[in-house]
């Protein structure tokens, strides 16, 4: 791990849920792809990931409707939620190394996700991370603003009483990265295979949660 010439003043670390704390993004994308097949749209896993990752469910269903030239099933959201849970299975694990990293980072933590609050709570509880966050959970459904809209992140910062320039966001998707940049926050992009992940110029990427505490405080990816 290389260290930068100066440390950043950080008071709040804002984390996305799916793909950052819990490894459910593939299940989310697969569930949406399943609904796509019901509509006559057949997507590879890579295509589904590029099309859906980081977006809210309704936006993804609207994209499928455009591609299929037909509306989704009336209960499409329910189908997506149920299929996603089926693909996750009975055990939900945190992203490897994330619990230790969050315990070492030394700043206040919160979650800001495009998912409904009940899903945020359930997934964090299922993988044993809920106790690290308490009630510091922010859902786009509660503020009616979904990433890449920056309002979700700004709302979290306001609620915690922290200036945007003293926040660091951890995201895995471009829509989340763009939301953080638009909010005026420093952002780190987590990807298991960063070389294959789309990213914005100047945004540090990393593939191991082990280095997160150093990155938050101004280090550089090794």
Coordinates of C-alpha atoms in Angstrom, one line a residue:
X1 CA 0.0 0.0 0.0
X2 CA 1.4 3.3 -1.1
X3 CA 0.5 6.4 1.1
X4 CA -0.3 9.8 -0.3
X5 CA 1.5 13.0 0.8
X6 CA -1.5 14.1 2.9
X7 CA -4.3 12.5 4.7
X8 CA -7.9 13.4 4.0
X9 CA -10.2 14.8 6.7
X10 CA -13.1 12.3 6.7
X11 CA -16.0 12.3 9.1
X12 CA -18.5 10.0 7.3
X13 CA -18.1 6.9 5.2
X14 CA -21.1 6.2 3.0
X15 CA -21.4 2.7 1.5
X16 CA -23.7 1.3 -1.1
X17 CA -25.3 -2.0 -0.2
X18 CA -25.4 -4.5 -3.1
X19 CA -21.9 -5.3 -4.5
X20 CA -20.1 -3.4 -1.7
X21 CA -21.4 -4.8 1.6
X22 CA -23.3 -7.9 0.4
X23 CA -22.6 -9.9 -2.7
X24 CA -26.1 -9.8 -4.3
X25 CA -25.6 -7.8 -7.5
X26 CA -25.4 -10.9 -9.7
X27 CA -28.6 -12.1 -8.2
X28 CA -30.3 -8.8 -8.7
X29 CA -29.2 -8.7 -12.4
X30 CA -30.1 -12.3 -12.9
X31 CA -33.6 -11.7 -11.5
X32 CA -34.2 -8.8 -13.9
X33 CA -32.8 -10.9 -16.8
X34 CA -35.3 -13.6 -15.8
X35 CA -38.2 -11.1 -16.2
X36 CA -36.6 -10.1 -19.5
X37 CA -37.0 -13.7 -20.8
X38 CA -40.7 -13.6 -19.8
X39 CA -40.9 -10.5 -22.1
X40 CA -39.0 -12.1 -24.9
X41 CA -35.7 -10.3 -24.2
X42 CA -32.7 -12.7 -23.7
X43 CA -29.6 -11.3 -22.1
X44 CA -26.2 -12.8 -21.3
X45 CA -24.9 -12.2 -17.7
X46 CA -22.5 -9.6 -19.0
X47 CA -25.3 -7.8 -20.8
X48 CA -27.5 -7.9 -17.8
X49 CA -24.8 -6.5 -15.6
X50 CA -24.0 -3.6 -18.0
X51 CA -27.7 -2.8 -18.3
X52 CA -29.0 -3.1 -14.7
X53 CA -26.2 -2.8 -12.2
X54 CA -26.8 0.1 -9.7
X55 CA -30.2 1.1 -11.2
X56 CA -33.5 0.9 -9.4
X57 CA -35.8 -1.9 -10.3
X58 CA -38.4 0.2 -12.0
X59 CA -35.9 1.9 -14.2
X60 CA -34.6 -1.5 -15.3
X61 CA -38.1 -2.7 -16.1
X62 CA -38.6 0.4 -18.2
X63 CA -35.5 -0.5 -20.1
X64 CA -36.8 -4.0 -20.7
X65 CA -40.1 -2.6 -21.9
X66 CA -38.3 -0.5 -24.4
X67 CA -36.3 -3.4 -25.7
X68 CA -39.3 -5.8 -25.8
X69 CA -41.8 -3.2 -27.2
X70 CA -44.2 -4.5 -24.6
X71 CA -45.0 -3.7 -20.9
X72 CA -43.6 -5.9 -18.2
X73 CA -45.9 -8.3 -16.2
X74 CA -48.2 -6.4 -13.8
X75 CA -46.5 -8.0 -10.9
X76 CA -42.9 -7.6 -12.3
X77 CA -41.4 -6.0 -9.2
X78 CA -42.7 -8.9 -7.0
X79 CA -41.3 -11.4 -9.5
X80 CA -37.9 -9.7 -9.4
X81 CA -37.8 -9.6 -5.6
X82 CA -38.8 -13.3 -5.3
X83 CA -36.4 -14.5 -8.0
X84 CA -33.6 -12.5 -6.5
X85 CA -34.2 -14.1 -3.1
X86 CA -34.3 -17.5 -4.8
X87 CA -30.9 -16.8 -6.5
X88 CA -29.4 -15.6 -3.3
X89 CA -30.4 -18.8 -1.6
X90 CA -30.6 -19.5 2.1
X91 CA -27.3 -17.9 3.1
X92 CA -26.1 -14.4 2.5
X93 CA -22.5 -13.6 3.1
X94 CA -20.9 -10.2 3.4
X95 CA -18.3 -9.2 0.9
X96 CA -15.0 -10.8 2.0
X97 CA -13.0 -8.6 4.4
X98 CA -15.6 -5.9 4.6
X99 CA -16.5 -6.4 8.3
X100 CA -12.9 -6.2 9.4
X101 CA -12.3 -3.1 7.2
X102 CA -15.3 -1.3 8.6
X103 CA -14.2 -2.0 12.1
X104 CA -10.7 -0.5 11.4
X105 CA -11.7 2.5 9.3
X106 CA -12.3 4.8 12.3
X107 CA -15.0 7.0 11.0
X108 CA -18.8 7.1 11.2
X109 CA -20.5 4.6 8.8
X110 CA -23.8 4.7 7.0
X111 CA -25.5 2.9 4.1
X112 CA -27.1 4.7 1.1
X113 CA -28.9 2.4 -1.3
X114 CA -31.4 2.5 -4.2
X115 CA -33.1 -0.5 -2.4
X116 CA -36.1 -0.1 -0.1
X117 CA -35.3 0.2 3.5
X118 CA -36.7 -3.2 4.5
X119 CA -34.4 -4.9 2.0
X120 CA -31.4 -2.9 3.3
X121 CA -32.2 -4.0 6.9
X122 CA -32.9 -7.6 6.0
X123 CA -29.7 -8.1 3.9
X124 CA -27.5 -6.4 6.5
X125 CA -29.1 -8.5 9.3
X126 CA -28.8 -11.7 7.2
X127 CA -25.1 -11.3 6.7
X128 CA -24.4 -10.0 10.3
X129 CA -23.5 -6.4 9.4
X130 CA -26.6 -4.5 10.7
X131 CA -25.0 -3.8 14.1
X132 CA -22.3 -1.8 12.5
X133 CA -24.8 0.8 11.2
X134 CA -27.7 1.0 13.6
X135 CA -30.3 3.3 12.2
X136 CA -27.9 5.0 9.8
X137 CA -29.6 3.5 6.7
X138 CA -30.7 5.7 3.8
X139 CA -33.1 4.5 1.1
X140 CA -33.7 6.2 -2.2
X141 CA -37.4 5.3 -1.7
X142 CA -37.6 7.6 1.4
X143 CA -36.2 10.6 -0.4
X144 CA -37.7 9.8 -3.8
X145 CA -34.4 10.2 -5.5
X146 CA -32.4 7.4 -7.0
X147 CA -28.8 7.3 -8.1
X148 CA -27.3 8.8 -10.3
X149 CA -29.3 11.6 -8.6
X150 CA -27.0 13.0 -5.9
X151 CA -29.8 13.8 -3.5
X152 CA -29.6 10.5 -1.6
X153 CA -26.0 11.1 -0.7
X154 CA -26.6 14.7 0.2
X155 CA -29.5 13.7 2.4
X156 CA -27.3 11.2 4.3
X157 CA -24.7 13.9 4.9
X158 CA -27.2 16.4 6.0
X159 CA -28.8 14.0 8.4
X160 CA -25.5 13.1 9.9
X161 CA -24.5 16.8 10.1
X162 CA -21.4 16.3 7.9
X163 CA -20.2 18.6 5.1
X164 CA -20.1 16.9 1.7
X165 CA -16.3 17.5 1.3
X166 CA -15.7 15.4 4.5
X167 CA -17.6 12.4 3.1
X168 CA -16.2 9.4 1.3
X169 CA -18.5 7.1 -0.7
X170 CA -17.8 3.5 -1.7
X171 CA -19.7 2.3 -4.8
X172 CA -19.4 -0.5 -7.3
X173 CA -21.5 0.9 -10.1
X174 CA -21.2 3.9 -12.4
X175 CA -24.5 5.3 -11.5
X176 CA -23.4 5.3 -7.8
X177 CA -20.0 6.8 -8.7
X178 CA -21.7 9.5 -10.7
X179 CA -24.1 10.3 -7.9
X180 CA -21.2 10.7 -5.4
X181 CA -19.3 12.9 -7.8
X182 CA -22.3 15.1 -8.4
X183 CA -22.8 15.4 -4.7
X184 CA -19.3 16.8 -4.4
X185 CA -18.0 13.8 -2.4
X186 CA -14.8 11.8 -2.8
X187 CA -15.6 8.3 -4.1
X188 CA -13.9 5.0 -4.2
X189 CA -15.0 2.3 -6.6
X190 CA -15.0 -1.3 -5.4
X191 CA -14.9 -4.1 -8.0
X192 CA -13.7 -7.6 -7.6
X193 CA -12.2 -7.5 -11.1
X194 CA -11.6 -3.7 -11.6
X195 CA -9.9 -4.1 -15.0
X196 CA -13.2 -5.3 -16.4
X197 CA -15.4 -2.7 -14.7
X198 CA -16.3 0.6 -16.3
X199 CA -15.0 3.5 -14.3
X200 CA -14.6 7.3 -14.3
X201 CA -11.2 8.8 -14.9
X202 CA -9.6 9.9 -11.6
X203 CA -11.8 7.7 -9.4
X204 CA -9.6 5.2 -7.5
X205 CA -10.7 1.5 -7.9
X206 CA -9.8 -1.3 -5.6
X207 CA -10.6 -5.0 -5.5
X208 CA -9.8 -6.0 -1.8
X209 CA -11.6 -4.6 1.2
X210 CA -8.4 -5.1 3.1
X211 CA -7.1 -1.8 1.7
X212 CA -10.3 0.3 2.4
X213 CA -9.2 2.0 5.6
X214 CA -6.0 3.3 4.0
X215 CA -7.9 4.4 0.9
X216 CA -10.4 6.3 3.0
X217 CA -7.7 8.3 4.7
X218 CA -5.8 9.2 1.5
X219 CA -3.8 6.1 0.6
X220 CA -3.4 4.8 -2.9
X221 CA -4.3 1.4 -4.3
X222 CA -1.3 -0.9 -4.1

